PDB file of C-alpha atoms and ligand atoms in Angstrom:
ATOM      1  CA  UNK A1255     119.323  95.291  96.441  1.00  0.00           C
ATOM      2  CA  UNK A1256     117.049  96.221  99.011  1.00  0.00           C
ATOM      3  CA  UNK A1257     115.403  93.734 101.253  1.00  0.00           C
ATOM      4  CA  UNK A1258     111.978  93.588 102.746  1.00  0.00           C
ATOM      5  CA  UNK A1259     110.335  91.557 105.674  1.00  0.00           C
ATOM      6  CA  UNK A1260     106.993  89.831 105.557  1.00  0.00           C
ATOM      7  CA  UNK A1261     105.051  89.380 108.518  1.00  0.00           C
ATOM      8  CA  UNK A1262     102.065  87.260 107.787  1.00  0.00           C
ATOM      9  CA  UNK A1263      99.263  86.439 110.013  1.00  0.00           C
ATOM     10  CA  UNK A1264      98.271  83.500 108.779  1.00  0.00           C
ATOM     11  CA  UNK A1265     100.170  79.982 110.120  1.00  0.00           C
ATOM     12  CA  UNK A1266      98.084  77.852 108.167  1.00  0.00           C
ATOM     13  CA  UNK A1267     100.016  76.240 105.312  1.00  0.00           C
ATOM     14  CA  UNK A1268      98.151  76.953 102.463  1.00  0.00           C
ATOM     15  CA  UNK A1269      97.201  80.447 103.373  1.00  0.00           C
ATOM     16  CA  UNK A1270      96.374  83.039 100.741  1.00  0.00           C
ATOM     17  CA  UNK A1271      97.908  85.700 102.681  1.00  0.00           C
ATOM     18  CA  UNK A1272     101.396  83.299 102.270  1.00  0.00           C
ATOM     19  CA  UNK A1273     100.380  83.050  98.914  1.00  0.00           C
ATOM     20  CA  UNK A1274     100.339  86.611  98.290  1.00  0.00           C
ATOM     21  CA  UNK A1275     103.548  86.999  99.741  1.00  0.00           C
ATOM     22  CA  UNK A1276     105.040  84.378  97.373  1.00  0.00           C
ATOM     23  CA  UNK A1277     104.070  85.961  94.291  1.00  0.00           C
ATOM     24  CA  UNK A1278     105.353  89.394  95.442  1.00  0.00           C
ATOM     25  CA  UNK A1279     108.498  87.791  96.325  1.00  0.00           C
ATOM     26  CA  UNK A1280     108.487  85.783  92.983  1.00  0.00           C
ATOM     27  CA  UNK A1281     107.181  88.668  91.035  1.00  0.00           C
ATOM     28  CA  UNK A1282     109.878  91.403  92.118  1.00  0.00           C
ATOM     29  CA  UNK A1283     112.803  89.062  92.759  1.00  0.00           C
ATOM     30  CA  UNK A1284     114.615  91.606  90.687  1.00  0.00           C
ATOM     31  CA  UNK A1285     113.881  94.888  92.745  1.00  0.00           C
ATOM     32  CA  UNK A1286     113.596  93.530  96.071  1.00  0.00           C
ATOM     33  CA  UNK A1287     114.512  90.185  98.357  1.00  0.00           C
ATOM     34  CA  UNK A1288     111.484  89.071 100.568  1.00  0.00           C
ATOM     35  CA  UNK A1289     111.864  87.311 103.470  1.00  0.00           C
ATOM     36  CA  UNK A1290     109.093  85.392 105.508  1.00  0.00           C
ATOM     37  CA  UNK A1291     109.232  86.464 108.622  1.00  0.00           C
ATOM     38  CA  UNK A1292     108.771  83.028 111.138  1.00  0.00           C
ATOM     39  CA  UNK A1293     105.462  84.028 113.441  1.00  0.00           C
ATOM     40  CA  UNK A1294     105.048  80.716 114.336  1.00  0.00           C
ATOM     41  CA  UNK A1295     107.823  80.259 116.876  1.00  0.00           C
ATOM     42  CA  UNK A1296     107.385  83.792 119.253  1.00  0.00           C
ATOM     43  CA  UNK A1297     105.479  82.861 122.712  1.00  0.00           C
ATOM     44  CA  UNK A1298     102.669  84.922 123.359  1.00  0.00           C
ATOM     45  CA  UNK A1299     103.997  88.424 124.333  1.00  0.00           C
ATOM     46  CA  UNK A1300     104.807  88.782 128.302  1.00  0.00           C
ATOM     47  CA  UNK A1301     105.692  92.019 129.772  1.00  0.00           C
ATOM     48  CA  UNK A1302     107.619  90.180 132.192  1.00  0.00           C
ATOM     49  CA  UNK A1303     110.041  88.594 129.747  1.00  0.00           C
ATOM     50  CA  UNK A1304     110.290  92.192 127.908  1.00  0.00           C
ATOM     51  CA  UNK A1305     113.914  93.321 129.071  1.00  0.00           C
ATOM     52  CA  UNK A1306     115.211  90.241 128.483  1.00  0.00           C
ATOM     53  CA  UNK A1307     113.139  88.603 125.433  1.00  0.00           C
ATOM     54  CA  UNK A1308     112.863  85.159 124.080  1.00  0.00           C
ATOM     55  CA  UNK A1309     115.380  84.089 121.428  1.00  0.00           C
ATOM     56  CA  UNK A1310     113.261  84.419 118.543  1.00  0.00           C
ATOM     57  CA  UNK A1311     111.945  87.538 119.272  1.00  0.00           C
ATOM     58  CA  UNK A1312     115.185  88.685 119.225  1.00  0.00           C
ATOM     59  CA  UNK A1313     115.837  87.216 116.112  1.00  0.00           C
ATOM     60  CA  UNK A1314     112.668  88.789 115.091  1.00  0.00           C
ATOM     61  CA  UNK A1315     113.492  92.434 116.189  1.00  0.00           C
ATOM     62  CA  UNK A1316     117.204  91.486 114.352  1.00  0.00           C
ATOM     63  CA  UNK A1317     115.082  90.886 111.464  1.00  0.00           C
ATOM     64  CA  UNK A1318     112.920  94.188 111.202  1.00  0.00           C
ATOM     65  CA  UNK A1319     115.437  96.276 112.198  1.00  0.00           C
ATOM     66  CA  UNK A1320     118.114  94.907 109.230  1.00  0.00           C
ATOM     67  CA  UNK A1321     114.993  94.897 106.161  1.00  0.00           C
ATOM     68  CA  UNK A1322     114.446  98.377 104.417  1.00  0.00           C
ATOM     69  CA  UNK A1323     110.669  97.772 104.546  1.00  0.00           C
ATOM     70  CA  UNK A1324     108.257  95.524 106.044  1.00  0.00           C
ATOM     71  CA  UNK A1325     105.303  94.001 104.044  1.00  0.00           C
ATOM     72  CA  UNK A1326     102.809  93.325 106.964  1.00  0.00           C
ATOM     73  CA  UNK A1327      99.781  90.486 105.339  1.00  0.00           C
ATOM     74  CA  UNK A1328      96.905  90.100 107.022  1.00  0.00           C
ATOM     75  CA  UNK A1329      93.684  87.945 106.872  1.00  0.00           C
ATOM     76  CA  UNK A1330      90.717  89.354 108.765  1.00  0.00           C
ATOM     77  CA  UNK A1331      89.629  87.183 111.829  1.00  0.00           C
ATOM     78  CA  UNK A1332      86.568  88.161 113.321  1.00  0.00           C
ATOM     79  CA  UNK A1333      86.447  91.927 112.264  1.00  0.00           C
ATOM     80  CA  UNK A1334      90.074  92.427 112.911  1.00  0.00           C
ATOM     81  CA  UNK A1335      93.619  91.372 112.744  1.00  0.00           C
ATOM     82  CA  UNK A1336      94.742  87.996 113.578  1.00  0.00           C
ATOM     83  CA  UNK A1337      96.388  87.256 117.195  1.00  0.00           C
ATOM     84  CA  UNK A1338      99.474  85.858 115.634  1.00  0.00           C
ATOM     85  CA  UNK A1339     100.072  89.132 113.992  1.00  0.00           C
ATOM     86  CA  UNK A1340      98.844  91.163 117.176  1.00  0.00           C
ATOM     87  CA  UNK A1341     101.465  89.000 119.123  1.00  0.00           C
ATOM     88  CA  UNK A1342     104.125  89.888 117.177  1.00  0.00           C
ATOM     89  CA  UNK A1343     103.718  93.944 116.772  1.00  0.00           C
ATOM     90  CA  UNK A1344     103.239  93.951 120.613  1.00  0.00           C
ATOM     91  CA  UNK A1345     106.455  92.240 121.163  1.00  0.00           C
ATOM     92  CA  UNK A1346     108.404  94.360 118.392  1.00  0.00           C
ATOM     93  CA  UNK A1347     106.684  97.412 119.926  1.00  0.00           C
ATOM     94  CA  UNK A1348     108.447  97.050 123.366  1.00  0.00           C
ATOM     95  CA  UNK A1349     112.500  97.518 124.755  1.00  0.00           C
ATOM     96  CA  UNK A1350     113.879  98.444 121.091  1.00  0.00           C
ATOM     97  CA  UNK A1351     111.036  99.721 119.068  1.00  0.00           C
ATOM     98  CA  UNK A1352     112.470  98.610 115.679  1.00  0.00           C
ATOM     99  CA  UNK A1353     109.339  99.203 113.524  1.00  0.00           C
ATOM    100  CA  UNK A1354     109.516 102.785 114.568  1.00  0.00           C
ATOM    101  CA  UNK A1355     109.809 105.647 111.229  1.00  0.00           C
ATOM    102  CA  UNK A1356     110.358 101.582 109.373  1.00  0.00           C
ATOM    103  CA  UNK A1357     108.494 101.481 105.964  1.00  0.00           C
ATOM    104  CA  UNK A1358     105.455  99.801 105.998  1.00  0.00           C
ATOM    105  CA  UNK A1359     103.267  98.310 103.079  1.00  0.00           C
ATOM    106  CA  UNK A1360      99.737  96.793 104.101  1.00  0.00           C
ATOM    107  CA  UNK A1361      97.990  93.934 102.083  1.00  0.00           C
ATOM    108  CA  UNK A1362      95.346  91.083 102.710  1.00  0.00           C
ATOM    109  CA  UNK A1363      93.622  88.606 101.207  1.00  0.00           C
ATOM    110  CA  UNK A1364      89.917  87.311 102.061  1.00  0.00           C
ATOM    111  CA  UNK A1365      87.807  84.682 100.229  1.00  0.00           C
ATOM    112  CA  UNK A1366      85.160  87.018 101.070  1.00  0.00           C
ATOM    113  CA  UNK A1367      83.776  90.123  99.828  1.00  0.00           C
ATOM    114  CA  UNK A1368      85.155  92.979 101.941  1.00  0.00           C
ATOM    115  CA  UNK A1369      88.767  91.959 101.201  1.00  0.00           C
ATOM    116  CA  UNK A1370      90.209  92.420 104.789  1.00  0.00           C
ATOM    117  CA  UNK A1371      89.413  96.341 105.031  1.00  0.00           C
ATOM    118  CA  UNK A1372      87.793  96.119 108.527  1.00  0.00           C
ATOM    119  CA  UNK A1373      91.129  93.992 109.733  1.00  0.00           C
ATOM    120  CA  UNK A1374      93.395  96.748 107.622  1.00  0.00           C
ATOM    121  CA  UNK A1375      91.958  99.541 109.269  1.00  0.00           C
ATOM    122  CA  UNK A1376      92.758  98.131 112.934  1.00  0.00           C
ATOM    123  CA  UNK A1377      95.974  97.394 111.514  1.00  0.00           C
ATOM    124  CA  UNK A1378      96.472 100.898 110.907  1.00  0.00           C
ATOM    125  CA  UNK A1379      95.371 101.950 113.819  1.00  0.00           C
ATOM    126  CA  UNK A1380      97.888  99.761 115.744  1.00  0.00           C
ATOM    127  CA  UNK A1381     100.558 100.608 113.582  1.00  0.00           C
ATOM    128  CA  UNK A1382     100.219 104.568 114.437  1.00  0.00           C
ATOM    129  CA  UNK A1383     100.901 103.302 118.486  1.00  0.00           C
ATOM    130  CA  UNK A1384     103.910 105.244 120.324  1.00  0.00           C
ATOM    131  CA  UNK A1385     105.497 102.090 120.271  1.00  0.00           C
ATOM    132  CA  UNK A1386     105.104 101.283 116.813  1.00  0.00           C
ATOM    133  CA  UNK A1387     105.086 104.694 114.608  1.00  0.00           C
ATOM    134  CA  UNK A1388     105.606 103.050 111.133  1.00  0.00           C
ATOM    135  CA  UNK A1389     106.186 104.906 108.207  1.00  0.00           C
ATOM    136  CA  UNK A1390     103.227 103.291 106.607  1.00  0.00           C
ATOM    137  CA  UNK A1391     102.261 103.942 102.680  1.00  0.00           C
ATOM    138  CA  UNK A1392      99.170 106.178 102.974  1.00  0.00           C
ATOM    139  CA  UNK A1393      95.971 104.414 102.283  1.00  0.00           C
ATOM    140  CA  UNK A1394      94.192 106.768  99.423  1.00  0.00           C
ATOM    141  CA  UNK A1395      95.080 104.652  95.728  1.00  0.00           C
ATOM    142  CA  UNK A1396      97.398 102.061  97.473  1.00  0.00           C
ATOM    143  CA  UNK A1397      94.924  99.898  99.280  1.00  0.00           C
ATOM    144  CA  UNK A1398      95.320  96.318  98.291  1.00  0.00           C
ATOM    145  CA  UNK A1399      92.519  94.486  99.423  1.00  0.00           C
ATOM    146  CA  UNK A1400      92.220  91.486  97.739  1.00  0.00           C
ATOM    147  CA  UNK A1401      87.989  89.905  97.289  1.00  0.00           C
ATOM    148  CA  UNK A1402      87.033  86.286  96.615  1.00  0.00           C
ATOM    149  CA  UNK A1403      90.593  84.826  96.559  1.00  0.00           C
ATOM    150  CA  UNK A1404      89.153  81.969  95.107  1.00  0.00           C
ATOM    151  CA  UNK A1405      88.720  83.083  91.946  1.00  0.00           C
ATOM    152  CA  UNK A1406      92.541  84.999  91.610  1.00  0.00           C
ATOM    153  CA  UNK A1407      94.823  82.255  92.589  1.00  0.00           C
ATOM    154  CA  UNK A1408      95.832  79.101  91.178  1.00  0.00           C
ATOM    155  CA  UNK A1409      93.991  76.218  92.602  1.00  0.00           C
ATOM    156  CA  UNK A1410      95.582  73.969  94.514  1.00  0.00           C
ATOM    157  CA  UNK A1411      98.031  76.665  96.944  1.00  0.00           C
ATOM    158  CA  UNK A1412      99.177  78.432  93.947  1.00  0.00           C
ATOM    159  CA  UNK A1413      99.854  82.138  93.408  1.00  0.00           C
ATOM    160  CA  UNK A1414      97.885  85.051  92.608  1.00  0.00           C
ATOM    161  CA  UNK A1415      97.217  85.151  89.220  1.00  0.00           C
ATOM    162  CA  UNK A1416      94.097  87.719  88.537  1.00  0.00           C
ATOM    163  CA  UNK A1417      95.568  90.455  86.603  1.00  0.00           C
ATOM    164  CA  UNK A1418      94.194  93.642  87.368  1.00  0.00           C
ATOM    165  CA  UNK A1419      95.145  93.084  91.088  1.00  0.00           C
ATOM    166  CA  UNK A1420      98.621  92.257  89.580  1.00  0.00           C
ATOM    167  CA  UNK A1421      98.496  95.433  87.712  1.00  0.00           C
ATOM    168  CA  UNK A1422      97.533  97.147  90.951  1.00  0.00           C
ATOM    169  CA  UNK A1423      99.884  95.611  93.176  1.00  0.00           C
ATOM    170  CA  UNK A1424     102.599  96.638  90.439  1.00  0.00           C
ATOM    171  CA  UNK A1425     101.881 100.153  91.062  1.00  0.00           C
ATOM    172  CA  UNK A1426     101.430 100.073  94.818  1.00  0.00           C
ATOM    173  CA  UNK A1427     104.996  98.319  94.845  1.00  0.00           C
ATOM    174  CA  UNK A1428     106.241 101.040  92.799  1.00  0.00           C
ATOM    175  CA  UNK A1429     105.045 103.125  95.451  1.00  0.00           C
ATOM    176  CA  UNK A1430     105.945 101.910  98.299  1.00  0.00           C
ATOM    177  CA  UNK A1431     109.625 101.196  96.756  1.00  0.00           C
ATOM    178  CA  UNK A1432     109.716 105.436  96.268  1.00  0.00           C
ATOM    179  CA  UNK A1433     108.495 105.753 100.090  1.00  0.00           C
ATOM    180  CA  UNK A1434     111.247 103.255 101.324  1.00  0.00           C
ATOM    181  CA  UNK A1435     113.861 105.359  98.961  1.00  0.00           C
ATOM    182  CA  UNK A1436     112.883 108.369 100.853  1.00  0.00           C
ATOM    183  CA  UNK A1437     113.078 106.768 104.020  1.00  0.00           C
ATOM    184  CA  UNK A1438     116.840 106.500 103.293  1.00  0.00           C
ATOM    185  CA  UNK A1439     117.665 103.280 104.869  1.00  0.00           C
ATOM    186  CA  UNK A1440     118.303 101.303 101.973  1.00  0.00           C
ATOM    187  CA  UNK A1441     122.244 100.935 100.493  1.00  0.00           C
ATOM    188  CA  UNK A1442     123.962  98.560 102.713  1.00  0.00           C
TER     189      UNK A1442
HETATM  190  C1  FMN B2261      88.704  82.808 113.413  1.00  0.00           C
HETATM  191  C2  FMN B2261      88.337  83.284 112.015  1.00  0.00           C
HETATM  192  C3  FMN B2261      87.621  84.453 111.859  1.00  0.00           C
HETATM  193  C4  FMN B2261      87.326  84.927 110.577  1.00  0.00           C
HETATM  194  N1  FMN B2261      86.706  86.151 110.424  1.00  0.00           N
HETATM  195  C5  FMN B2261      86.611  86.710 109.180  1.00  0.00           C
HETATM  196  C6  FMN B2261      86.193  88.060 109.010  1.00  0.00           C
HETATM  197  O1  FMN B2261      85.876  88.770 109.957  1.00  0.00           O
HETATM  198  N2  FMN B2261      86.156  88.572 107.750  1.00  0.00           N
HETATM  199  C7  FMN B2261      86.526  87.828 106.651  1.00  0.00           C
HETATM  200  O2  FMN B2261      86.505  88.338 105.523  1.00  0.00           O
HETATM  201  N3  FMN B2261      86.927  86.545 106.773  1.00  0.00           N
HETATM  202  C8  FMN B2261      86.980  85.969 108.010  1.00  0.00           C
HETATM  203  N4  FMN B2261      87.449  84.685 108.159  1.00  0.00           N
HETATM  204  C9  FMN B2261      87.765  83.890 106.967  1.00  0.00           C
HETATM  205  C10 FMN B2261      89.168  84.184 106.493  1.00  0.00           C
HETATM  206  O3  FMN B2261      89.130  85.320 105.638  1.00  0.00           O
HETATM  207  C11 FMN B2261      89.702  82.984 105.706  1.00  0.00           C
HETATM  208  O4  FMN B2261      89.823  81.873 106.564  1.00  0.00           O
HETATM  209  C12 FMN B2261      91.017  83.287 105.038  1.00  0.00           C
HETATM  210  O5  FMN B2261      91.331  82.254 104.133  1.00  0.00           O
HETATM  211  C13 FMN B2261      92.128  83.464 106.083  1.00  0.00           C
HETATM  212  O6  FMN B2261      93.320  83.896 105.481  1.00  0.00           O
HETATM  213  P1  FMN B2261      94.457  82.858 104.999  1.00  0.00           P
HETATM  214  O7  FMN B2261      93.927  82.198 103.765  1.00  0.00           O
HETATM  215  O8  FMN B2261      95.637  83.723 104.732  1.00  0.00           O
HETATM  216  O9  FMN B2261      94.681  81.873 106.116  1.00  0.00           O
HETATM  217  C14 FMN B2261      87.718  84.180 109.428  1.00  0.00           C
HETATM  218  C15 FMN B2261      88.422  82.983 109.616  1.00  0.00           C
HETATM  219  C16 FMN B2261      88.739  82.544 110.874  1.00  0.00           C
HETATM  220  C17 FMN B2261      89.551  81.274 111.030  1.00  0.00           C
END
């Protein structure tokens, strides 16, 4: 089965971004494992600890470099991506550059009413870096930008239940599944 990676920006326990993530991982148990990717515990990127990085950055890089695809969540801070996701692609984009030609799917969740396209666009941006060079699924009918996340989860910290996003996110999957197929990594 193949397995994917989640980085999510969000550390806050209740995040919809997280939330997100659990349904996908909930909602295509059978196609795919999805693992949460711990953001939390890397120290904020220092060049001078590159060659010889911090335990779980390496764990992190480990991590990336073993999943067949990497489903990157973001909320949008301030116009952009958050720092804890920032922090993290800097240090995976130095010494062994594990996210390079890796399959990458995009998503984010706002309670707002751009759904996270101004912080998705950066985040494409940053993922085209020499560094970084992801594979990432082309944005023209695969953008999952998820509006007023309030009204398409479960209240209290439950999942995402508004179905045409489901429907949607069923079809980018689909997609993204094909590009990571391509990619040929998957089969171990
Ligand atoms: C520092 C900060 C900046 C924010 N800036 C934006 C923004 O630019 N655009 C937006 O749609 N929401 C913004 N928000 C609101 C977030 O979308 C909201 O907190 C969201 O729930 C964060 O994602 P999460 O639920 O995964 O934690 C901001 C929130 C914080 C804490």
């Amino acid at each position: 089965m193949m397995r994917m990676l989640a980085l999510v920006g969000s550390l806050r326990k209740e995040s919809y971004n997280l939330r997100l993530v659990l349904t996908m991982q909930e909602r295509y148990r059978d196609r795919f494992s999805l693992e949460v990717a711990d953001l939390a515990s890397l120290p904020l990127y220092n060049q001078d600890a590159e060659d010889n990085p911090p335990e779980p950055v390496r764990r992190l890089k480990q991590k990336v470099a073993e999943a067949d695809g990497v489903i990157i969540a973001t909320p949008e801070y301030n116009w952009s991506i958050p720092g804890v996701l920032k922090n993290a692609l800097d240090w995976l984009s130095r010494g062994e550059r594990v996210l390079v030609q890796k399959p990458v799917l995009t998503v984010g969740v706002t309670p707002f009413m751009l759904g996270t396209i101004r912080a998705q666009l950066h985040l494409r941006e940053i993922l085209a870096a020499p560094g970084i060079s992801a594979r990432v699924l082309p944005p023209a009918g695969n953008e999952i930008l998820i509006t007023f996340a309030k009204d398409k989860f479960e209240e209290p910290n439950g999942r995402l239940v508004h179905a045409p996003t489901l429907e949607l996110l069923d079809t980018v999957v689909d997609k993204f599944l094909d590009l990571v197929r391509s990619a040929g990594t998957t089969g171990r």
